[in-house]
């Protein structure tokens, strides 16, 4: 959407994402990302943390379910989304305004960790659970995965120019 403020934040989850459902059944995962700048102080020869920003985030529908299944407290993430301002009234009739992020994309940072993505099944109403994605042809209710079995031999057999002899793949 034009005119919306988009941001990207890198930080650690302060707790496990909380998955809830609206009255209409839409999934929403709520979580907080803590982000702080680190600078090197040459006078004491060590790294120092700056002020911490705690950004409250929400991820909706499939993304929310994927976040709740995949991410846990302490995970370093990179999240991109739209900044929203929300005003509410407390029980003492005080008005409060908070900044929140509606997440469009989120994933683990691979700077200090590894990840093994599993493609989620789409369109058949079955969520991917325990790392088992549905595979198969479109007529079987699954999806065609061009990367399934993407070994050098399989890639060479598909004729994409990668012969598996140590050369970099063409993608």
mmCIF file of C-alpha atoms in Angstrom:
data_model
loop_
_atom_site.group_PDB
_atom_site.id
_atom_site.type_symbol
_atom_site.label_atom_id
_atom_site.label_comp_id
_atom_site.label_asym_id
_atom_site.label_seq_id
_atom_site.Cartn_x
_atom_site.Cartn_y
_atom_site.Cartn_z
ATOM 1 C CA UNK A 1 0.000 0.000 0.000
ATOM 2 C CA UNK A 2 1.342 3.404 -0.840
ATOM 3 C CA UNK A 3 1.832 5.955 1.877
ATOM 4 C CA UNK A 4 2.496 3.388 4.591
ATOM 5 C CA UNK A 5 5.707 3.425 6.567
ATOM 6 C CA UNK A 6 7.674 0.211 6.055
ATOM 7 C CA UNK A 7 10.582 -0.837 8.225
ATOM 8 C CA UNK A 8 12.983 -3.717 8.605
ATOM 9 C CA UNK A 9 14.164 -4.718 12.057
ATOM 10 C CA UNK A 10 16.813 -7.205 13.131
ATOM 11 C CA UNK A 11 16.798 -8.515 16.667
ATOM 12 C CA UNK A 12 15.942 -11.345 19.029
ATOM 13 C CA UNK A 13 12.509 -12.609 20.028
ATOM 14 C CA UNK A 14 11.824 -11.827 23.685
ATOM 15 C CA UNK A 15 9.413 -14.742 24.050
ATOM 16 C CA UNK A 16 7.720 -17.508 22.098
ATOM 17 C CA UNK A 17 5.185 -16.157 19.585
ATOM 18 C CA UNK A 18 1.604 -16.354 20.856
ATOM 19 C CA UNK A 19 -0.846 -17.715 18.277
ATOM 20 C CA UNK A 20 -4.470 -16.617 18.611
ATOM 21 C CA UNK A 21 -7.502 -16.662 16.366
ATOM 22 C CA UNK A 22 -10.018 -13.902 15.666
ATOM 23 C CA UNK A 23 -13.759 -14.568 15.893
ATOM 24 C CA UNK A 24 -13.774 -15.122 12.134
ATOM 25 C CA UNK A 25 -11.017 -17.731 12.430
ATOM 26 C CA UNK A 26 -8.066 -15.687 11.127
ATOM 27 C CA UNK A 27 -4.790 -16.650 12.807
ATOM 28 C CA UNK A 28 -2.575 -13.931 14.297
ATOM 29 C CA UNK A 29 0.770 -14.439 16.009
ATOM 30 C CA UNK A 30 1.960 -11.777 18.420
ATOM 31 C CA UNK A 31 5.602 -11.414 19.383
ATOM 32 C CA UNK A 32 8.181 -8.829 20.420
ATOM 33 C CA UNK A 33 11.561 -8.227 18.799
ATOM 34 C CA UNK A 34 14.322 -6.646 20.908
ATOM 35 C CA UNK A 35 16.876 -4.768 18.829
ATOM 36 C CA UNK A 36 19.910 -2.806 19.950
ATOM 37 C CA UNK A 37 22.861 -1.261 18.175
ATOM 38 C CA UNK A 38 26.304 -2.568 19.121
ATOM 39 C CA UNK A 39 29.289 -0.277 18.831
ATOM 40 C CA UNK A 40 32.934 -0.880 19.490
ATOM 41 C CA UNK A 41 34.366 1.374 22.195
ATOM 42 C CA UNK A 42 38.044 1.803 21.317
ATOM 43 C CA UNK A 43 38.942 3.358 24.669
ATOM 44 C CA UNK A 44 37.997 0.202 26.608
ATOM 45 C CA UNK A 45 38.477 -2.154 23.631
ATOM 46 C CA UNK A 46 35.130 -3.921 23.879
ATOM 47 C CA UNK A 47 31.681 -3.998 22.325
ATOM 48 C CA UNK A 48 28.888 -2.056 24.017
ATOM 49 C CA UNK A 49 25.142 -2.361 23.525
ATOM 50 C CA UNK A 50 23.121 0.765 22.850
ATOM 51 C CA UNK A 51 19.541 1.423 23.906
ATOM 52 C CA UNK A 52 17.164 -1.439 23.250
ATOM 53 C CA UNK A 53 14.109 -1.008 21.026
ATOM 54 C CA UNK A 54 11.272 -3.409 21.857
ATOM 55 C CA UNK A 55 9.027 -3.650 18.792
ATOM 56 C CA UNK A 56 5.659 -5.348 19.267
ATOM 57 C CA UNK A 57 4.770 -7.292 16.106
ATOM 58 C CA UNK A 58 1.814 -9.174 14.664
ATOM 59 C CA UNK A 59 1.800 -11.659 11.789
ATOM 60 C CA UNK A 60 -1.524 -12.643 10.257
ATOM 61 C CA UNK A 61 -3.038 -15.771 8.709
ATOM 62 C CA UNK A 62 -0.594 -18.343 7.232
ATOM 63 C CA UNK A 63 2.412 -16.212 8.124
ATOM 64 C CA UNK A 64 1.243 -16.108 11.738
ATOM 65 C CA UNK A 65 0.885 -19.880 11.855
ATOM 66 C CA UNK A 66 4.329 -20.349 10.280
ATOM 67 C CA UNK A 67 5.878 -17.935 12.804
ATOM 68 C CA UNK A 68 4.296 -19.789 15.739
ATOM 69 C CA UNK A 69 5.537 -23.150 14.405
ATOM 70 C CA UNK A 70 9.039 -22.029 13.456
ATOM 71 C CA UNK A 71 10.342 -19.345 15.814
ATOM 72 C CA UNK A 72 11.071 -19.462 19.538
ATOM 73 C CA UNK A 73 12.309 -17.182 22.291
ATOM 74 C CA UNK A 74 15.844 -15.926 21.660
ATOM 75 C CA UNK A 75 15.797 -16.583 17.909
ATOM 76 C CA UNK A 76 17.548 -13.834 15.963
ATOM 77 C CA UNK A 77 15.174 -12.697 13.207
ATOM 78 C CA UNK A 78 14.924 -10.257 10.349
ATOM 79 C CA UNK A 79 11.418 -8.841 9.974
ATOM 80 C CA UNK A 80 9.966 -6.403 7.478
ATOM 81 C CA UNK A 81 6.572 -4.832 7.667
ATOM 82 C CA UNK A 82 4.362 -1.784 8.096
ATOM 83 C CA UNK A 83 4.580 0.506 11.072
ATOM 84 C CA UNK A 84 1.230 1.234 12.728
ATOM 85 C CA UNK A 85 0.265 3.635 15.488
ATOM 86 C CA UNK A 86 -2.522 2.557 17.818
ATOM 87 C CA UNK A 87 -4.192 4.606 20.543
ATOM 88 C CA UNK A 88 -6.124 3.058 23.410
ATOM 89 C CA UNK A 89 -7.486 3.989 26.801
ATOM 90 C CA UNK A 90 -6.318 2.310 30.007
ATOM 91 C CA UNK A 91 -8.580 1.326 32.896
ATOM 92 C CA UNK A 92 -7.635 4.627 34.592
ATOM 93 C CA UNK A 93 -8.932 6.569 31.553
ATOM 94 C CA UNK A 94 -5.385 7.442 30.457
ATOM 95 C CA UNK A 95 -4.849 7.573 26.706
ATOM 96 C CA UNK A 96 -1.837 5.660 25.448
ATOM 97 C CA UNK A 97 -0.308 5.485 22.000
ATOM 98 C CA UNK A 98 1.894 2.612 20.885
ATOM 99 C CA UNK A 99 3.842 1.837 17.724
ATOM 100 C CA UNK A 100 3.439 -1.688 16.382
ATOM 101 C CA UNK A 101 4.597 -3.518 13.292
ATOM 102 C CA UNK A 102 2.352 -5.600 11.048
ATOM 103 C CA UNK A 103 4.840 -8.106 9.678
ATOM 104 C CA UNK A 104 4.852 -8.892 5.956
ATOM 105 C CA UNK A 105 8.026 -11.045 5.926
ATOM 106 C CA UNK A 106 10.024 -12.643 8.738
ATOM 107 C CA UNK A 107 12.684 -15.279 9.034
ATOM 108 C CA UNK A 108 15.646 -16.383 11.098
ATOM 109 C CA UNK A 109 18.926 -14.548 10.657
ATOM 110 C CA UNK A 110 21.529 -16.881 9.195
ATOM 111 C CA UNK A 111 24.492 -14.860 10.421
ATOM 112 C CA UNK A 112 25.040 -17.071 13.471
ATOM 113 C CA UNK A 113 22.650 -19.962 12.786
ATOM 114 C CA UNK A 114 21.438 -22.320 10.088
ATOM 115 C CA UNK A 115 17.919 -23.109 8.912
ATOM 116 C CA UNK A 116 16.282 -25.776 6.791
ATOM 117 C CA UNK A 117 13.170 -24.284 5.195
ATOM 118 C CA UNK A 118 10.301 -26.611 4.390
ATOM 119 C CA UNK A 119 7.886 -25.424 1.735
ATOM 120 C CA UNK A 120 4.372 -25.202 3.162
ATOM 121 C CA UNK A 121 1.544 -26.929 1.332
ATOM 122 C CA UNK A 122 -0.888 -24.491 -0.285
ATOM 123 C CA UNK A 123 -4.472 -24.649 -1.334
ATOM 124 C CA UNK A 124 -5.460 -27.973 0.177
ATOM 125 C CA UNK A 125 -6.173 -26.693 3.686
ATOM 126 C CA UNK A 126 -3.545 -28.918 5.263
ATOM 127 C CA UNK A 127 -0.809 -27.143 7.176
ATOM 128 C CA UNK A 128 2.746 -28.395 7.153
ATOM 129 C CA UNK A 129 3.443 -30.108 10.454
ATOM 130 C CA UNK A 130 6.616 -31.620 11.878
ATOM 131 C CA UNK A 131 8.633 -30.688 8.810
ATOM 132 C CA UNK A 132 6.634 -32.921 6.449
ATOM 133 C CA UNK A 133 5.477 -30.982 3.432
ATOM 134 C CA UNK A 134 3.001 -32.443 1.016
ATOM 135 C CA UNK A 135 4.586 -33.159 -2.355
ATOM 136 C CA UNK A 136 3.356 -34.562 -5.603
ATOM 137 C CA UNK A 137 1.671 -33.407 -8.747
ATOM 138 C CA UNK A 138 -0.956 -30.697 -8.924
ATOM 139 C CA UNK A 139 -3.568 -33.293 -9.879
ATOM 140 C CA UNK A 140 -2.845 -35.211 -6.678
ATOM 141 C CA UNK A 141 -3.738 -32.192 -4.548
ATOM 142 C CA UNK A 142 -0.108 -31.243 -3.833
ATOM 143 C CA UNK A 143 2.194 -29.026 -5.818
ATOM 144 C CA UNK A 144 4.975 -29.476 -8.337
ATOM 145 C CA UNK A 145 8.269 -28.639 -6.636
ATOM 146 C CA UNK A 146 10.983 -27.876 -9.193
ATOM 147 C CA UNK A 147 13.649 -28.113 -6.475
ATOM 148 C CA UNK A 148 12.692 -31.579 -5.245
ATOM 149 C CA UNK A 149 15.698 -33.835 -5.696
ATOM 150 C CA UNK A 150 17.869 -30.922 -6.847
ATOM 151 C CA UNK A 151 21.141 -32.814 -6.756
ATOM 152 C CA UNK A 152 23.839 -32.075 -9.331
ATOM 153 C CA UNK A 153 22.900 -35.264 -11.208
ATOM 154 C CA UNK A 154 19.195 -34.406 -11.184
ATOM 155 C CA UNK A 155 19.906 -30.824 -12.261
ATOM 156 C CA UNK A 156 22.095 -32.051 -15.095
ATOM 157 C CA UNK A 157 19.395 -34.496 -16.179
ATOM 158 C CA UNK A 158 16.920 -31.581 -16.341
ATOM 159 C CA UNK A 159 19.288 -29.856 -18.735
ATOM 160 C CA UNK A 160 19.824 -26.584 -16.875
ATOM 161 C CA UNK A 161 23.561 -26.506 -17.612
ATOM 162 C CA UNK A 162 24.797 -27.470 -14.162
ATOM 163 C CA UNK A 163 26.925 -30.545 -14.653
ATOM 164 C CA UNK A 164 27.842 -31.077 -11.002
ATOM 165 C CA UNK A 165 31.606 -30.979 -11.628
ATOM 166 C CA UNK A 166 32.197 -28.318 -8.992
ATOM 167 C CA UNK A 167 31.210 -25.357 -11.155
ATOM 168 C CA UNK A 168 28.779 -22.909 -9.636
ATOM 169 C CA UNK A 169 25.127 -23.558 -10.525
ATOM 170 C CA UNK A 170 23.578 -21.104 -13.019
ATOM 171 C CA UNK A 171 21.116 -19.621 -10.495
#
